Structures are given as C-alpha cells and as structure tokens.
Short mmCIF file of N, CA and C in Angstrom, two decimals:
data_model
loop_
_atom_site.label_atom_id
_atom_site.label_comp_id
_atom_site.label_asym_id
_atom_site.label_seq_id
_atom_site.Cartn_x
_atom_site.Cartn_y
_atom_site.Cartn_z
N UNK A 1 222.66 -3.44 185.15
CA UNK A 1 223.67 -4.47 185.01
C UNK A 1 223.99 -5.07 186.38
N UNK A 2 224.21 -6.35 186.43
CA UNK A 2 224.49 -7.06 187.68
C UNK A 2 225.88 -6.71 188.18
N UNK A 3 226.08 -6.84 189.49
CA UNK A 3 227.42 -6.64 190.06
C UNK A 3 228.35 -7.71 189.52
N UNK A 4 229.53 -7.31 189.12
CA UNK A 4 230.50 -8.25 188.58
C UNK A 4 231.29 -8.84 189.73
N UNK A 5 230.99 -10.08 190.08
CA UNK A 5 231.70 -10.70 191.20
C UNK A 5 232.41 -11.98 190.81
N UNK A 6 231.92 -12.68 189.78
CA UNK A 6 232.52 -13.95 189.38
C UNK A 6 232.74 -13.93 187.87
N UNK A 7 233.94 -14.27 187.46
CA UNK A 7 234.23 -14.38 186.04
C UNK A 7 234.33 -15.86 185.71
N UNK A 8 233.59 -16.30 184.68
CA UNK A 8 233.57 -17.71 184.31
C UNK A 8 233.92 -17.86 182.84
N UNK A 9 234.44 -19.02 182.52
CA UNK A 9 234.75 -19.35 181.13
C UNK A 9 233.96 -20.59 180.76
N UNK A 10 233.28 -20.54 179.61
CA UNK A 10 232.48 -21.66 179.12
C UNK A 10 232.90 -21.97 177.69
N UNK A 11 232.82 -23.22 177.33
CA UNK A 11 233.05 -23.64 175.96
C UNK A 11 231.68 -23.92 175.36
N UNK A 12 231.36 -23.21 174.29
CA UNK A 12 230.05 -23.33 173.65
C UNK A 12 230.20 -23.84 172.23
N UNK A 13 229.17 -24.52 171.75
CA UNK A 13 229.17 -24.88 170.34
C UNK A 13 228.92 -23.61 169.51
N UNK A 14 229.25 -23.67 168.23
CA UNK A 14 229.17 -22.48 167.37
C UNK A 14 227.77 -21.90 167.33
N UNK A 15 226.75 -22.75 167.20
CA UNK A 15 225.38 -22.25 167.11
C UNK A 15 224.98 -21.48 168.36
N UNK A 16 225.32 -22.01 169.54
CA UNK A 16 224.97 -21.33 170.79
C UNK A 16 225.69 -19.99 170.88
N UNK A 17 226.96 -19.96 170.53
CA UNK A 17 227.72 -18.71 170.54
C UNK A 17 227.11 -17.70 169.56
N UNK A 18 226.73 -18.18 168.37
CA UNK A 18 226.09 -17.30 167.39
C UNK A 18 224.74 -16.79 167.90
N UNK A 19 223.98 -17.68 168.57
CA UNK A 19 222.69 -17.28 169.12
C UNK A 19 222.85 -16.21 170.20
N UNK A 20 223.86 -16.35 171.04
CA UNK A 20 224.12 -15.35 172.08
C UNK A 20 224.48 -14.01 171.45
N UNK A 21 225.33 -14.05 170.41
CA UNK A 21 225.69 -12.80 169.72
C UNK A 21 224.46 -12.17 169.06
N UNK A 22 223.62 -13.00 168.47
CA UNK A 22 222.41 -12.50 167.82
C UNK A 22 221.47 -11.84 168.83
N UNK A 23 221.25 -12.52 169.96
CA UNK A 23 220.40 -11.94 170.99
C UNK A 23 221.01 -10.66 171.56
N UNK A 24 222.32 -10.65 171.71
CA UNK A 24 223.01 -9.46 172.20
C UNK A 24 222.73 -8.27 171.30
N UNK A 25 222.78 -8.51 170.02
CA UNK A 25 222.49 -7.45 169.05
C UNK A 25 221.02 -7.04 169.08
N UNK A 26 220.13 -8.02 169.10
CA UNK A 26 218.70 -7.75 169.11
C UNK A 26 218.27 -7.01 170.37
N UNK A 27 218.76 -7.49 171.53
CA UNK A 27 218.38 -6.88 172.81
C UNK A 27 219.20 -5.64 173.13
N UNK A 28 220.25 -5.40 172.35
CA UNK A 28 221.16 -4.27 172.57
C UNK A 28 221.76 -4.29 173.98
N UNK A 29 222.26 -5.47 174.35
CA UNK A 29 222.94 -5.66 175.64
C UNK A 29 224.19 -6.49 175.39
N UNK A 30 225.03 -6.60 176.40
CA UNK A 30 226.25 -7.41 176.26
C UNK A 30 225.89 -8.90 176.19
N UNK A 31 226.85 -9.70 175.72
CA UNK A 31 226.65 -11.14 175.68
C UNK A 31 226.49 -11.69 177.11
N UNK A 32 227.21 -11.12 178.05
CA UNK A 32 227.07 -11.56 179.44
C UNK A 32 225.65 -11.30 179.94
N UNK A 33 225.08 -10.17 179.55
CA UNK A 33 223.71 -9.85 179.96
C UNK A 33 222.70 -10.80 179.31
N UNK A 34 222.97 -11.23 178.08
CA UNK A 34 222.12 -12.23 177.43
C UNK A 34 222.11 -13.52 178.25
N UNK A 35 223.29 -13.95 178.70
CA UNK A 35 223.39 -15.17 179.50
C UNK A 35 222.63 -14.98 180.81
N UNK A 36 222.84 -13.85 181.49
CA UNK A 36 222.15 -13.59 182.77
C UNK A 36 220.63 -13.59 182.58
N UNK A 37 220.15 -12.86 181.56
CA UNK A 37 218.71 -12.79 181.31
C UNK A 37 218.14 -14.16 180.94
N UNK A 38 218.87 -14.90 180.13
CA UNK A 38 218.41 -16.23 179.70
C UNK A 38 218.29 -17.17 180.90
N UNK A 39 219.25 -17.11 181.80
CA UNK A 39 219.19 -17.95 183.00
C UNK A 39 218.00 -17.54 183.86
N UNK A 40 217.77 -16.23 184.02
CA UNK A 40 216.64 -15.77 184.81
C UNK A 40 215.32 -16.24 184.21
N UNK A 41 215.18 -16.15 182.88
CA UNK A 41 213.96 -16.61 182.20
C UNK A 41 213.77 -18.11 182.42
N UNK A 42 214.84 -18.88 182.27
CA UNK A 42 214.76 -20.33 182.46
C UNK A 42 214.36 -20.68 183.90
N UNK A 43 214.91 -19.97 184.87
CA UNK A 43 214.56 -20.22 186.27
C UNK A 43 213.10 -19.89 186.54
N UNK A 44 212.62 -18.78 186.01
CA UNK A 44 211.21 -18.40 186.20
C UNK A 44 210.28 -19.44 185.59
N UNK A 45 210.61 -19.92 184.40
CA UNK A 45 209.78 -20.95 183.76
C UNK A 45 209.81 -22.24 184.57
N UNK A 46 210.98 -22.61 185.07
CA UNK A 46 211.11 -23.82 185.86
C UNK A 46 210.30 -23.73 187.14
N UNK A 47 210.38 -22.59 187.80
CA UNK A 47 209.62 -22.40 189.05
C UNK A 47 208.12 -22.40 188.79
N UNK A 48 207.69 -21.80 187.69
CA UNK A 48 206.26 -21.78 187.36
C UNK A 48 205.77 -23.19 187.09
N UNK A 49 206.58 -23.97 186.38
CA UNK A 49 206.20 -25.36 186.09
C UNK A 49 206.15 -26.17 187.38
N UNK A 50 207.12 -25.97 188.25
CA UNK A 50 207.17 -26.68 189.52
C UNK A 50 205.96 -26.31 190.39
N UNK A 51 205.57 -25.05 190.35
CA UNK A 51 204.44 -24.60 191.16
C UNK A 51 203.14 -25.25 190.72
N UNK A 52 203.04 -25.72 189.48
CA UNK A 52 201.81 -26.33 188.97
C UNK A 52 201.86 -27.85 189.01
N UNK A 53 202.94 -28.43 189.49
CA UNK A 53 203.04 -29.89 189.47
C UNK A 53 202.00 -30.50 190.40
N UNK A 54 201.49 -31.68 190.06
CA UNK A 54 200.50 -32.33 190.93
C UNK A 54 201.00 -32.51 192.36
N UNK A 55 202.27 -32.85 192.53
CA UNK A 55 202.79 -33.04 193.87
C UNK A 55 202.75 -31.73 194.66
N UNK A 56 203.09 -30.63 194.03
CA UNK A 56 203.05 -29.33 194.69
C UNK A 56 201.63 -28.97 195.07
N UNK A 57 200.68 -29.27 194.18
CA UNK A 57 199.28 -28.99 194.47
C UNK A 57 198.82 -29.78 195.69
N UNK A 58 199.15 -31.07 195.71
CA UNK A 58 198.76 -31.92 196.84
C UNK A 58 199.40 -31.43 198.14
N UNK A 59 200.67 -31.08 198.09
CA UNK A 59 201.34 -30.58 199.29
C UNK A 59 200.68 -29.30 199.79
N UNK A 60 200.25 -28.46 198.87
CA UNK A 60 199.55 -27.22 199.24
C UNK A 60 198.21 -27.53 199.90
N UNK A 61 197.47 -28.48 199.32
CA UNK A 61 196.19 -28.88 199.92
C UNK A 61 196.40 -29.44 201.32
N UNK A 62 197.45 -30.22 201.46
CA UNK A 62 197.76 -30.83 202.76
C UNK A 62 198.08 -29.75 203.79
N UNK A 63 198.90 -28.79 203.41
CA UNK A 63 199.28 -27.70 204.33
C UNK A 63 198.07 -26.87 204.74
N UNK A 64 197.17 -26.63 203.79
CA UNK A 64 196.00 -25.79 204.07
C UNK A 64 194.81 -26.58 204.60
N UNK A 65 195.01 -27.89 204.77
CA UNK A 65 193.96 -28.78 205.30
C UNK A 65 192.68 -28.69 204.46
N UNK A 66 192.85 -28.68 203.13
CA UNK A 66 191.71 -28.62 202.22
C UNK A 66 191.28 -30.01 201.76
N UNK A 67 191.96 -31.03 202.23
CA UNK A 67 191.60 -32.40 201.90
C UNK A 67 191.83 -33.26 203.14
N UNK A 68 191.06 -34.30 203.26
CA UNK A 68 191.21 -35.19 204.42
C UNK A 68 192.40 -36.10 204.21
N UNK A 69 192.99 -36.62 205.28
CA UNK A 69 194.13 -37.54 205.13
C UNK A 69 193.83 -38.73 204.21
N UNK A 70 192.65 -39.36 204.29
CA UNK A 70 192.40 -40.46 203.36
C UNK A 70 192.33 -40.00 201.90
N UNK A 71 191.78 -38.81 201.65
CA UNK A 71 191.74 -38.27 200.28
C UNK A 71 193.15 -38.01 199.76
N UNK A 72 193.98 -37.44 200.61
CA UNK A 72 195.37 -37.17 200.23
C UNK A 72 196.12 -38.47 199.95
N UNK A 73 195.93 -39.45 200.81
CA UNK A 73 196.61 -40.74 200.62
C UNK A 73 196.19 -41.39 199.31
N UNK A 74 194.89 -41.36 199.01
CA UNK A 74 194.39 -41.95 197.77
C UNK A 74 194.95 -41.22 196.56
N UNK A 75 194.99 -39.89 196.64
CA UNK A 75 195.51 -39.12 195.52
C UNK A 75 197.00 -39.37 195.32
N UNK A 76 197.76 -39.41 196.42
CA UNK A 76 199.19 -39.68 196.33
C UNK A 76 199.46 -41.05 195.72
N UNK A 77 198.64 -42.04 196.12
CA UNK A 77 198.80 -43.39 195.58
C UNK A 77 198.51 -43.39 194.08
N UNK A 78 197.46 -42.69 193.66
CA UNK A 78 197.13 -42.61 192.24
C UNK A 78 198.23 -41.88 191.47
N UNK A 79 198.77 -40.82 192.05
CA UNK A 79 199.86 -40.08 191.39
C UNK A 79 201.07 -40.96 191.20
N UNK A 80 201.44 -41.69 192.24
CA UNK A 80 202.61 -42.55 192.16
C UNK A 80 202.44 -43.60 191.07
N UNK A 81 201.23 -44.12 190.92
CA UNK A 81 200.97 -45.15 189.92
C UNK A 81 200.97 -44.59 188.50
N UNK A 82 200.68 -43.30 188.37
CA UNK A 82 200.52 -42.70 187.04
C UNK A 82 201.56 -41.66 186.69
N UNK A 83 202.64 -41.55 187.44
CA UNK A 83 203.57 -40.45 187.20
C UNK A 83 204.59 -40.71 186.09
N UNK A 84 204.57 -41.86 185.45
CA UNK A 84 205.49 -42.12 184.35
C UNK A 84 205.32 -41.05 183.27
N UNK A 85 206.42 -40.48 182.85
CA UNK A 85 206.40 -39.50 181.77
C UNK A 85 206.11 -38.08 182.22
N UNK A 86 205.85 -37.89 183.52
CA UNK A 86 205.61 -36.53 183.98
C UNK A 86 206.91 -35.76 183.94
N UNK A 87 206.80 -34.51 183.58
CA UNK A 87 207.97 -33.63 183.62
C UNK A 87 207.87 -32.81 184.89
N UNK A 88 208.95 -32.77 185.63
CA UNK A 88 208.96 -31.98 186.87
C UNK A 88 210.05 -30.96 186.78
#
C-alpha cells in the first residue's frame, strides 16, 4: 500500500463509482488502491505509446546519429505534413 500523504475528494458519476467498487471487490483491494493502480496502468500505457511515436523515433535517431541531417529534415517535413489524426 502506498504512503498516505494526500487526501483528495472527487465527484464521480454513478457508473465510475460502481466500476471502482466492482474492481475493488475483484482485485480484493481498497477503492483507493483501485484508483492508484488504474492511474499507474494508464501512465504506463501512455508512456509506451509516447515511446513509439514517430517524433520520438526520429529524436532517438537524431541523438544516436543514425540518420543524416538531410534525411532527418525530410522525414520531419513529411511527418509534419501527414500528422493529422495522429494520437500522441
């Protein structure tokens, strides 16, 4: 269990509150632990998605000098032109 340092109050819709209670029962942990675990899972998924983004890949190639400056510039230009609808 995490150290208890901050107490917060949230207003939730009925379905979300019911879902937290259900997960609490299924996981056999407190509702607070369900919230903590859910946030941790969401952060891990977000970081994994961010790590695979085209911009992150290009920045990695640039840092490791695996592409020439003209190749990077061309790729960045193509990304900028085609990034509509990308989720980051």
